[in-house]
CSV table of C-alpha atoms in Angstrom, one decimal:
chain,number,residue,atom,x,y,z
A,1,UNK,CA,133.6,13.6,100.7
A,2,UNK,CA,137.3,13.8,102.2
A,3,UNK,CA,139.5,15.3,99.6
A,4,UNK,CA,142.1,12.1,100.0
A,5,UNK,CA,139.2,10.2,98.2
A,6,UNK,CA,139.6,12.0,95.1
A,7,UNK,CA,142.1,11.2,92.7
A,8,UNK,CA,144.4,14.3,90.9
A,9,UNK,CA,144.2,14.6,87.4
A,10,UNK,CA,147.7,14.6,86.0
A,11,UNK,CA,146.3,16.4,82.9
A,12,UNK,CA,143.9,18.8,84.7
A,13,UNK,CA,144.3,22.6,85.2
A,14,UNK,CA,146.9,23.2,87.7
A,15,UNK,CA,145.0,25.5,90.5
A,16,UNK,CA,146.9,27.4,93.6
A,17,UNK,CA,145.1,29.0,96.6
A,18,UNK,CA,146.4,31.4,98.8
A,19,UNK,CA,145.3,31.5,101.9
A,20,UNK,CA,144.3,34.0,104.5
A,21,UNK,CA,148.2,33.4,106.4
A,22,UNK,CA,150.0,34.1,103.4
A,23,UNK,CA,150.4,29.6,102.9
A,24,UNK,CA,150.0,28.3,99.5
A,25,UNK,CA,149.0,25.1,98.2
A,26,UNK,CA,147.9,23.6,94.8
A,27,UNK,CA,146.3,21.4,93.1
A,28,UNK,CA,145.4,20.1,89.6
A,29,UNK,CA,141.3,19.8,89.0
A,30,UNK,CA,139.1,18.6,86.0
A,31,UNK,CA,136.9,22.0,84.7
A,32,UNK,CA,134.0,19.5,84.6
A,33,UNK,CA,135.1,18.3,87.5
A,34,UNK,CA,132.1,19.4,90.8
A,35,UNK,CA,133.3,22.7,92.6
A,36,UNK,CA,132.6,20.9,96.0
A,37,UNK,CA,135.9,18.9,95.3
A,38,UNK,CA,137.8,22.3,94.8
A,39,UNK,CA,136.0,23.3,98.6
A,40,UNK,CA,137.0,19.9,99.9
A,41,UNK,CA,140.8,20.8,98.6
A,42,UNK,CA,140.7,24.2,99.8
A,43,UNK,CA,138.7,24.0,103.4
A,44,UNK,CA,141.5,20.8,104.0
A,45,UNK,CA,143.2,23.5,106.8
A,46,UNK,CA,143.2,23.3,110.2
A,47,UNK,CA,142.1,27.4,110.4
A,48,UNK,CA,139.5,26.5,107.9
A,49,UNK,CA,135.4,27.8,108.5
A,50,UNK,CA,132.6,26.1,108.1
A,51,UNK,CA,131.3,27.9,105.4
A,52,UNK,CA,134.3,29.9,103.0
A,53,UNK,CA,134.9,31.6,100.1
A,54,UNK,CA,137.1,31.7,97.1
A,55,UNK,CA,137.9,34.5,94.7
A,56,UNK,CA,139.6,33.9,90.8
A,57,UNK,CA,142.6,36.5,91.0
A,58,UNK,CA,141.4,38.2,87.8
A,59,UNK,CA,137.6,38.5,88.8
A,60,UNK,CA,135.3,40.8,90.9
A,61,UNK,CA,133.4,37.9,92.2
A,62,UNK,CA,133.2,35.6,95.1
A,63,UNK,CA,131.9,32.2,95.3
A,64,UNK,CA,130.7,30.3,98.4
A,65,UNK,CA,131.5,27.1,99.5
A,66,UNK,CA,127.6,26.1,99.2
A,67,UNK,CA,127.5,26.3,95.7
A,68,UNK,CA,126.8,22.9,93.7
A,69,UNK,CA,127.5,22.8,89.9
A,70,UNK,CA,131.1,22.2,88.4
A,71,UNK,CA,134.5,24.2,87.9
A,72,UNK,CA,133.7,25.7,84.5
A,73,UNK,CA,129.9,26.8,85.7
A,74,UNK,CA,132.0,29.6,87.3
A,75,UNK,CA,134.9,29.9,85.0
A,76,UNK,CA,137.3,28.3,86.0
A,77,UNK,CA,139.0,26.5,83.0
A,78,UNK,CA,141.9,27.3,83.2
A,79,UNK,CA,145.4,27.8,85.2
A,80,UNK,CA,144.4,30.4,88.2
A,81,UNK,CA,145.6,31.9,91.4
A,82,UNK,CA,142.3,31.4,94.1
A,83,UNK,CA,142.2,33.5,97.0
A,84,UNK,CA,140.3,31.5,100.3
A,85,UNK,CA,138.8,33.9,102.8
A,86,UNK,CA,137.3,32.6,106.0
A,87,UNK,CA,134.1,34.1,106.8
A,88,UNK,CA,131.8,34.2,109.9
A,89,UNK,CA,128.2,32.8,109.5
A,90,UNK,CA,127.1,36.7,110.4
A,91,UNK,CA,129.5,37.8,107.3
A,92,UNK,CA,127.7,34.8,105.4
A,93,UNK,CA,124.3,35.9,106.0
A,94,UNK,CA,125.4,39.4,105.1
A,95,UNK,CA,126.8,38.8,101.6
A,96,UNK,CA,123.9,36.3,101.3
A,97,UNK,CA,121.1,39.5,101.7
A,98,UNK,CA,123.4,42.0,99.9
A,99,UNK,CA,123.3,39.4,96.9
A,100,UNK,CA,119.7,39.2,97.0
A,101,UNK,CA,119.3,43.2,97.2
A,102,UNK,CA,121.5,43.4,94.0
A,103,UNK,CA,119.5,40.6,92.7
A,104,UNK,CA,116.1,42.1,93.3
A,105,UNK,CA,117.0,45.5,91.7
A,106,UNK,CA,118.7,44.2,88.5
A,107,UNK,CA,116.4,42.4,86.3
A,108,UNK,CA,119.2,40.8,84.3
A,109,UNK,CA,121.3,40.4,87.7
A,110,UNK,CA,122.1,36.5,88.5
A,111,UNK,CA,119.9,34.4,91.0
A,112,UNK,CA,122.6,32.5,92.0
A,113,UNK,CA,123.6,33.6,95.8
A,114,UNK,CA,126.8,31.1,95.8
A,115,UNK,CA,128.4,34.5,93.3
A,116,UNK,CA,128.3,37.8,95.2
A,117,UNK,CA,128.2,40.5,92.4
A,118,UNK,CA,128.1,44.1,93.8
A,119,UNK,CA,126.5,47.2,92.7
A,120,UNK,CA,127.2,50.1,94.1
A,121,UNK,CA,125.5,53.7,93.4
A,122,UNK,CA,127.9,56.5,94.0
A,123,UNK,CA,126.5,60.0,94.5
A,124,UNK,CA,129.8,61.6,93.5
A,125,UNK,CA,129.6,60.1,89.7
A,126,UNK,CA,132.8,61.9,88.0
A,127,UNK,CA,134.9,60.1,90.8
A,128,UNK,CA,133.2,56.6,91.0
A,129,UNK,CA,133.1,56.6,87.2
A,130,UNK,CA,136.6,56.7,87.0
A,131,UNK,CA,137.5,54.5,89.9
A,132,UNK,CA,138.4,51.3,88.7
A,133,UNK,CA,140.8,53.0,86.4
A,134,UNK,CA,142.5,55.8,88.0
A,135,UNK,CA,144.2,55.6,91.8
A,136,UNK,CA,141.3,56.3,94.2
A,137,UNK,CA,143.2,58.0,96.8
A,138,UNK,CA,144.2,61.5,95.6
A,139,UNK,CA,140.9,62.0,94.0
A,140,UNK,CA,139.2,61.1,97.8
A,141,UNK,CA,141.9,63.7,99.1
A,142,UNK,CA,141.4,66.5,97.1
A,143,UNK,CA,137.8,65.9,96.9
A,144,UNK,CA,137.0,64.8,100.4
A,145,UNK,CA,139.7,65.7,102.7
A,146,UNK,CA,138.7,62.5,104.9
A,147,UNK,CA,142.8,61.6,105.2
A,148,UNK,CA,145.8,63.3,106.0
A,149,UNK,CA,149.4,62.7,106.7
A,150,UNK,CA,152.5,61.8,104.3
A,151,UNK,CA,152.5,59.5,101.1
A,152,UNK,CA,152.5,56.1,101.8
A,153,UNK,CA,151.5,57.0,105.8
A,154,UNK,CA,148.2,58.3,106.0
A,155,UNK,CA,145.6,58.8,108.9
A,156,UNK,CA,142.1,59.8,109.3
A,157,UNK,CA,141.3,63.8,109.8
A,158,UNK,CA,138.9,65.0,112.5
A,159,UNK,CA,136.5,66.6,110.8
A,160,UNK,CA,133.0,66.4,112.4
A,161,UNK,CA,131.0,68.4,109.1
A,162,UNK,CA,132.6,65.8,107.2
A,163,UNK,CA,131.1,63.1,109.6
A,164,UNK,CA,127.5,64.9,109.1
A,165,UNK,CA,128.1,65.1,105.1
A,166,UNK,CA,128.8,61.3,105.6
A,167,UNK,CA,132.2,61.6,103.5
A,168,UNK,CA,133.8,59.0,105.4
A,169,UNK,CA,131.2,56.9,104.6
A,170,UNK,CA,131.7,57.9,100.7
A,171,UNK,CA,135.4,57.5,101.0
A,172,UNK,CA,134.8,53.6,102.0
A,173,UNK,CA,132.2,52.9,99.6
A,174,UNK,CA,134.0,54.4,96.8
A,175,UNK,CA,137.6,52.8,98.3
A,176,UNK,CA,135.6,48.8,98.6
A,177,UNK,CA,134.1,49.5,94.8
A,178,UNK,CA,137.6,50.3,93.0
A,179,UNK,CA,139.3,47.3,94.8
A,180,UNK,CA,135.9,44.9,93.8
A,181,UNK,CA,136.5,46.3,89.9
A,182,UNK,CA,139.9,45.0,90.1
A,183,UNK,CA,142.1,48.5,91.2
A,184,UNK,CA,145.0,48.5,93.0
A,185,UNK,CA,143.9,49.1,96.7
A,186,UNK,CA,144.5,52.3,98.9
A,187,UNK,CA,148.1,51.4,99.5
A,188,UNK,CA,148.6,54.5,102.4
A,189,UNK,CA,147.0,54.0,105.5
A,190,UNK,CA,149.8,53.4,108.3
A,191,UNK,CA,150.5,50.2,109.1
A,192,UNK,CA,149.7,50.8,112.6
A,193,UNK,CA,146.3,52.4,112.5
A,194,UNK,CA,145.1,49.6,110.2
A,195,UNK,CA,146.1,47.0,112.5
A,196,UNK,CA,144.1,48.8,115.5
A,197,UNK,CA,141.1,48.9,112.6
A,198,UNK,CA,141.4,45.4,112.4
A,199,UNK,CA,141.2,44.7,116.3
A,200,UNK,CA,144.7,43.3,116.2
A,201,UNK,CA,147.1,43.6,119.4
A,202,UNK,CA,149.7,46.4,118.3
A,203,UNK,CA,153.1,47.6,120.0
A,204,UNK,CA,152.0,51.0,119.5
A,205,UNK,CA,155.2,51.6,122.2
A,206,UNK,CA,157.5,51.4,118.9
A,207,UNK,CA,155.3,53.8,116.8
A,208,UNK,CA,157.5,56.4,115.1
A,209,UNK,CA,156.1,60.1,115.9
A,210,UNK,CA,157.9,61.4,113.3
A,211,UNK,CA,154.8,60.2,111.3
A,212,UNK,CA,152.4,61.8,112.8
A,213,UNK,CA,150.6,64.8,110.3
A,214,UNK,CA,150.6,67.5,113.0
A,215,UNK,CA,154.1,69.0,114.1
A,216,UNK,CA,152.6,70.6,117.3
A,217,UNK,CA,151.4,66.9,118.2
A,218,UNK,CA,154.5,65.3,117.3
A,219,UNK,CA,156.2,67.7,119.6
A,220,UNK,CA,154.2,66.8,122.5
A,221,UNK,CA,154.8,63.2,121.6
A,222,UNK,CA,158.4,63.6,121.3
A,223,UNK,CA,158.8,64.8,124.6
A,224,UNK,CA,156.9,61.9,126.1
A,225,UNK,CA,159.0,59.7,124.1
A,226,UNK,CA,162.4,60.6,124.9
A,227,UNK,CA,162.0,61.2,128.8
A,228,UNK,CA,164.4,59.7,130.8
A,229,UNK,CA,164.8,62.0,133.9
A,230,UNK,CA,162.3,62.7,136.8
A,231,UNK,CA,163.2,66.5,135.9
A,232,UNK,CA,161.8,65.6,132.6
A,233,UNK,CA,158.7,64.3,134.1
A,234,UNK,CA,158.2,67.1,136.1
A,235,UNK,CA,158.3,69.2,133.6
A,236,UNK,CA,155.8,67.0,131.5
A,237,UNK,CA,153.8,67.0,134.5
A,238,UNK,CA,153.6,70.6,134.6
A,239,UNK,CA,153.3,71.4,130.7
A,240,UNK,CA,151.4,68.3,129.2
A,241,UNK,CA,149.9,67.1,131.6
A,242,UNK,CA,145.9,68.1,131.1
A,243,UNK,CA,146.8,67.4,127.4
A,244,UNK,CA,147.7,63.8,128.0
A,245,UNK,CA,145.1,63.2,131.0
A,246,UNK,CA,142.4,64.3,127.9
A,247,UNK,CA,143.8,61.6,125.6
A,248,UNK,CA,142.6,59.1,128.5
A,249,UNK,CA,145.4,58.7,130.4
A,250,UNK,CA,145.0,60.7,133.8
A,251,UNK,CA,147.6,57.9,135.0
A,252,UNK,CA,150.4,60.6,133.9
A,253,UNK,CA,149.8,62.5,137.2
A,254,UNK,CA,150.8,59.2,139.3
A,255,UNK,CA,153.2,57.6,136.6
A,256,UNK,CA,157.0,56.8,137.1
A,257,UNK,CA,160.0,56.5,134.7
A,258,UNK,CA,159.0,53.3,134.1
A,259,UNK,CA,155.5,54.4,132.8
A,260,UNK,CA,156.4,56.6,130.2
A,261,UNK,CA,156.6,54.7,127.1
A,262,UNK,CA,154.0,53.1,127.7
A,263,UNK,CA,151.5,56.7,128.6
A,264,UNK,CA,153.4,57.2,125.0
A,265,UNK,CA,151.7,54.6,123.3
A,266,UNK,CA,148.5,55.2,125.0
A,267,UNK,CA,148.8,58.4,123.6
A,268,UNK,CA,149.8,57.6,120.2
A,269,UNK,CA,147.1,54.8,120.1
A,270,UNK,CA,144.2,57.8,121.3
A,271,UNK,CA,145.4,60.3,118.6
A,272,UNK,CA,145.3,57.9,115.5
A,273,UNK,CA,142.5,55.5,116.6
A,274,UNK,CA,139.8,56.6,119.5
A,275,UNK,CA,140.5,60.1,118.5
A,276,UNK,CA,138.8,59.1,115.2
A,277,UNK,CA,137.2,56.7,116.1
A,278,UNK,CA,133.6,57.9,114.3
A,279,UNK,CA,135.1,58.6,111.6
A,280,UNK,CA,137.0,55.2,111.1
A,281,UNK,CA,133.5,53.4,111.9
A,282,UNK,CA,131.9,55.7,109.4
A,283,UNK,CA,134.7,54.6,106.7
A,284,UNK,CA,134.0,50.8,107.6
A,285,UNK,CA,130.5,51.1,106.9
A,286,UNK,CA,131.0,52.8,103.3
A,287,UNK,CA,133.1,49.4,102.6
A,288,UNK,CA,130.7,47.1,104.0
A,289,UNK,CA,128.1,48.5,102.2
A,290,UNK,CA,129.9,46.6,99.0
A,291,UNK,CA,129.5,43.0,100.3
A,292,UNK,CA,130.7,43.9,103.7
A,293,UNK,CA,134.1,44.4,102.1
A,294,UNK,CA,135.8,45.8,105.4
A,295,UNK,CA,134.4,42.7,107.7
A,296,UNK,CA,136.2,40.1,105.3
A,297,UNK,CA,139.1,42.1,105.0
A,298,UNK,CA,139.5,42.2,108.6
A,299,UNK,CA,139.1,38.6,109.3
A,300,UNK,CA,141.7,38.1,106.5
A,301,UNK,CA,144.0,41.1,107.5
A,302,UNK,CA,147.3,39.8,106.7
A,303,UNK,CA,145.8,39.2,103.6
A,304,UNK,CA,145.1,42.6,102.6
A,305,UNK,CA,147.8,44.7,104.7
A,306,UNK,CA,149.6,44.9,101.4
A,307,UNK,CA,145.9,46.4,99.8
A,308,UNK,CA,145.4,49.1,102.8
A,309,UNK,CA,149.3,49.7,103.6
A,310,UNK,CA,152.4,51.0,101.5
A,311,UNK,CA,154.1,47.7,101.2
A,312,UNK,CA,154.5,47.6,97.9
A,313,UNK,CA,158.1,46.5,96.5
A,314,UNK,CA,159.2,48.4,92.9
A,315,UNK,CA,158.8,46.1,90.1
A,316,UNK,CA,161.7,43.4,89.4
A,317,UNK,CA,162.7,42.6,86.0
A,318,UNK,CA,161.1,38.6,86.9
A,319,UNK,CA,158.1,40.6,88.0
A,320,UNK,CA,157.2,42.5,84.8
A,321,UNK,CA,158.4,39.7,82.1
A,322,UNK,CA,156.0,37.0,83.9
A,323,UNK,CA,152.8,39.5,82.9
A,324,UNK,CA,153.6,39.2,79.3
A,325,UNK,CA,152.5,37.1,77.0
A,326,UNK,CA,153.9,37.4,73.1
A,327,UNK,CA,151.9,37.0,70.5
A,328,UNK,CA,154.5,35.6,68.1
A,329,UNK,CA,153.7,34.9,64.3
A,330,UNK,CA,153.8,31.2,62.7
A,331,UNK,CA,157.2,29.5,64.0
A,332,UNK,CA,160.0,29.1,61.0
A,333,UNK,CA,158.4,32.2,59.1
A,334,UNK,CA,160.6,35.0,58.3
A,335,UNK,CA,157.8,37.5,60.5
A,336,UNK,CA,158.7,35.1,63.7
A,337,UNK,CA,162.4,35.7,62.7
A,338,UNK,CA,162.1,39.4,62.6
A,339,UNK,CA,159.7,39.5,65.7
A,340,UNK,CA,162.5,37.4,68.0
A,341,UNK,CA,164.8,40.3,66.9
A,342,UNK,CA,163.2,42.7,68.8
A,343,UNK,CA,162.1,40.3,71.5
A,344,UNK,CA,165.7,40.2,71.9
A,345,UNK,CA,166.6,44.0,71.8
A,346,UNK,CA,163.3,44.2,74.6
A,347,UNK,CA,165.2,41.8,76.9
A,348,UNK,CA,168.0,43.7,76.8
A,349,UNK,CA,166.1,47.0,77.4
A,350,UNK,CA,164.6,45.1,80.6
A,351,UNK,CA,167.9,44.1,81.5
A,352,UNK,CA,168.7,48.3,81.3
A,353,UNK,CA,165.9,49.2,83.2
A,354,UNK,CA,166.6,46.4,86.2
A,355,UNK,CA,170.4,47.6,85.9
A,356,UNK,CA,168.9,51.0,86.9
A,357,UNK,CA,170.8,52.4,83.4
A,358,UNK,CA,167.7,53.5,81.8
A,359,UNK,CA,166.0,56.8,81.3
A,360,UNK,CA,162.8,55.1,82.4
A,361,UNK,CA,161.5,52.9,85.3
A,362,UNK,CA,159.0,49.6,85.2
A,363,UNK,CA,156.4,51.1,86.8
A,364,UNK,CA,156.3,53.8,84.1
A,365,UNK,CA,156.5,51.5,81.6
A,366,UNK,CA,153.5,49.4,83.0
A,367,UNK,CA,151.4,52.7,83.0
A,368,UNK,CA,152.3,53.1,79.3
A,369,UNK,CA,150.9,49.7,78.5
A,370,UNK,CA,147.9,49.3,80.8
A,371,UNK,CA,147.2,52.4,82.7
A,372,UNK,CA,148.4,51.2,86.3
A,373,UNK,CA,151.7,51.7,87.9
A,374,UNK,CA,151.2,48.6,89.8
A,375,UNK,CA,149.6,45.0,90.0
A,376,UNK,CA,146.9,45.1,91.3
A,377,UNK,CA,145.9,43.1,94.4
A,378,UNK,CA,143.6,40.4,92.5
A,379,UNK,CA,146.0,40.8,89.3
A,380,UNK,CA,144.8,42.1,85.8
A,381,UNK,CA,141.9,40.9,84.5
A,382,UNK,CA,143.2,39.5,81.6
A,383,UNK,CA,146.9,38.8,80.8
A,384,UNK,CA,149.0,41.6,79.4
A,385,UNK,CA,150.6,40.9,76.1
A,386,UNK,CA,153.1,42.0,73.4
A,387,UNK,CA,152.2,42.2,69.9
A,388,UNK,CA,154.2,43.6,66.7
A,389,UNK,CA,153.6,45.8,63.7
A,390,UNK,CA,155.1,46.5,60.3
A,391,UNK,CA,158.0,49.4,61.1
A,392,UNK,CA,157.0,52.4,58.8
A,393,UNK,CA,158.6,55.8,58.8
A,394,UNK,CA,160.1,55.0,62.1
A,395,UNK,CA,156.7,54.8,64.1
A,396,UNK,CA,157.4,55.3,67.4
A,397,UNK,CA,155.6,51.6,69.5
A,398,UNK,CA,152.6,52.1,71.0
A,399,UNK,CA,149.8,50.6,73.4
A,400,UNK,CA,146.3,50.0,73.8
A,401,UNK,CA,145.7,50.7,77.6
A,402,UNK,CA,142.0,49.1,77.2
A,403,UNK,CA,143.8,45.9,76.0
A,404,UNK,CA,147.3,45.5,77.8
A,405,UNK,CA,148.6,45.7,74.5
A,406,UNK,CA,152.0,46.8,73.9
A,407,UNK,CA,152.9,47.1,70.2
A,408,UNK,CA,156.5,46.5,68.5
A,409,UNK,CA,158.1,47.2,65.7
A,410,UNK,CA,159.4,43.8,63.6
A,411,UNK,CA,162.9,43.7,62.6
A,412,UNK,CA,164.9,45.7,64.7
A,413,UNK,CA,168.4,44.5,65.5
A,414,UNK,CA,169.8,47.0,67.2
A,415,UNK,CA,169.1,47.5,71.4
A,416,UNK,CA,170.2,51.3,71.2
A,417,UNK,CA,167.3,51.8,68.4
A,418,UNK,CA,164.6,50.1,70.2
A,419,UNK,CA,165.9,52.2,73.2
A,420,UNK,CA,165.2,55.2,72.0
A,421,UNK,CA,162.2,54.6,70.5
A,422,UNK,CA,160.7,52.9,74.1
A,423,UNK,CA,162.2,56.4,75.7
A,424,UNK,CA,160.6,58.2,73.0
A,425,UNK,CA,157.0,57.4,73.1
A,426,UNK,CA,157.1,56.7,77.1
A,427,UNK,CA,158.0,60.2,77.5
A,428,UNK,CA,156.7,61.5,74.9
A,429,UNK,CA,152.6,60.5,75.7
A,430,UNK,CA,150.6,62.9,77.5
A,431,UNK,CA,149.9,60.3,80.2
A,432,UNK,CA,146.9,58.2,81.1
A,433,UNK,CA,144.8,57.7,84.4
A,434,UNK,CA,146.4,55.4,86.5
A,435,UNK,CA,144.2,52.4,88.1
């Protein structure tokens, strides 16, 4: 049935799907309403595939377009984002048999293969235990060594005992399972070298050596880069040239002027990429092995550049208030009175923070309340809120990470008191793993 058949609901829960272009569209649905109207909404797009999937921001799971059954049989009854991911029918079929493995050895598991729920079995159990709350990254560093490079810019070591030890491998898996569980994503590879990992067509011309981890490479590189005489060229020639004829391009021995940035990039692209290339394919498996998690997000990359790349803006004042939720006492009581006091003296302590006139940052102040220092990809699982408490002995407020709870004293009037006691117990806590 054509989705212009099927009359909106001015009442119903108002849904939005983002799609795998960064486009957004929304539309309100009846939860009793058949999921096959939602899939005849969301595959209404001219990029859309046959068969699709859709993901609830605040849940691990994936559901098919084939399913049958209606909104709230998969829990959606409420307000949502949706992500839509096209899929190929060879990524179907393998999501399809990983279901029915995880099926098969889980007797209380789910038989219905429209919701791809993953288990994964890490050998390393003090990291994977952990992964879902704490960032993945520095523990896969200083445990496996598989990356290296600066924060934020990372690229894969060549490390052949780690390719027999299967670390790469590890490093995907354990990378695929903290994102399914709702962490924040790897947030470091370079944005060039995932691009490449996706297949894409990259300028790798423009690449910026200075980024490279090795300072004898990025000399060599530099060279390349800034020739502009023949006498420059000669003495490349002479000096680099068996290097750069080992990357793959012999072409340097026969190249012009005109050549060189572009034997640059083909030298760039042979020491981040093919260079690595076993291990790269080594770290895609690990992730496929969890739903083939690297296939979808390469068919979706633009997607999930923000998940694999350092593109992640600081926090805005708009940004943090729109998590919250306040959990206000009865309206016209003298607790709701009190309790809009300090709502009031909060604001104004945002206002400080966004102002950049604070002591402390958003990010920290998201780590006090629910142990991440950013949102992650598919959001929080449940909604973050604000709650109060009866001011005794100046308590300090405090949080309940396991929650999102952040807890308030009633009744304060002043923004300088609230102030300190926020500055207080943020840098006063002995810290908590971040997700």
């Amino acid at each position: 049935m054509h989705i212009s058949s099927i009359s909106e609901p001015e009442q119903g829960i108002l849904l939005q799907f983002q799609y795998p272009d960064g486009s957004r569209k929304s539309r309100r649905f009846w939860e009793s309403q058949p999921i096959q109207d939602l899939f005849a909404f969301a595959g209404s797009d001219n990029m859309a595939s046959e068969v699709f999937s859709v993901q609830l921001a605040w849940s691990s799971n994936t559901i098919l377009s084939t399913v049958d059954g209606s909104l709230s049989d998969y829990e959606i009854s409420s307000p949502s984002n949706l992500y839509v991911l096209w899929m190929s029918g060879v990524q179907i079929e393998g999501l399809t048999a990983s279901s029915g493995a995880s099926s098969d050895s889980q007797s209380n598991a789910p038989h219905n293969l429209g919701t791809i729920q993953v288990s994964v079995q890490s050998t390393e159990q003090n990291i994977a235990s952990s992964a879902s709350s704490a960032p993945v990254l520095p523990e896969i560093e200083s445990s496996f060594g598989v990356f290296e490079g600066k924060t934020g810019q990372v690229f894969f070591t060549y490390d052949q005992a780690s390719v027999e030890m299967r670390r790469y491998y590890t490093a995907g898996k354990l990378i695929a399972w903290s994102l399914i569980h709702g962490g924040p994503g790897i947030k470091a590879l370079d944005t060039t070298l995932f691009q490449l990992m996706c297949v894409q067509n990259v300028i790798v011309e423009d690449f910026d050596w200075h980024n490279l981890p090795d300072g004898e490479t990025q000399d060599k590189v530099r060279q390349v880069f800034l020739c502009k005489t023949q006498e420059e060229m000669n003495g490349i020639r002479s000096n680099l040239g068996e290097w750069i004829a080992d990357c793959g391009v012999p072409g340097i021995y026969s190249a012009t002027l005109d050549d060189m940035r572009r034997i640059y990039g083909q030298v760039i692209k042979h020491y981040i990429y093919f260079r690595t290339a076993d291990m790269i394919n080594q770290f895609k498996d690990g992730m496929n092995c969890c739903g083939n998690f690297w296939k979808i997000a390469e068919l979706n990359w633009k997607v999930f550049l923000p998940v694999f790349t350092n593109q992640q803006k600081p926090l805005t004042r708009e940004d943090f208030r729109a998590l919250f939720t306040v959990c206000w006492s009865e309206a016209g009581s003298n607790l709701r009175e009190r309790e809009e006091d300090t709502i009031f003296c909060w604001e104004l302590f945002l206002n400080k923070i966004q102002e950049k006139q604070s002591r402390v940052t958003f990010e920290e102040v998201l780590v006090f309340i629910t142990g991440a220092d950013s949102i992650p990809p598919l959001g929080f699982r449940g909604q973050p809120r604000i709650d109060f408490y009866r001011p005794e002995n100046r308590r300090l407020p405090f949080a309940s990470t396991c929650g999102m709870v952040l807890f308030l004293p009633r009744g304060i009037q002043e923004e300088e008191d609230l102030t300190d006691m926020l500055n207080t117990a943020l840098k006063g806590y002995c810290g908590f793993g971040k997700i």
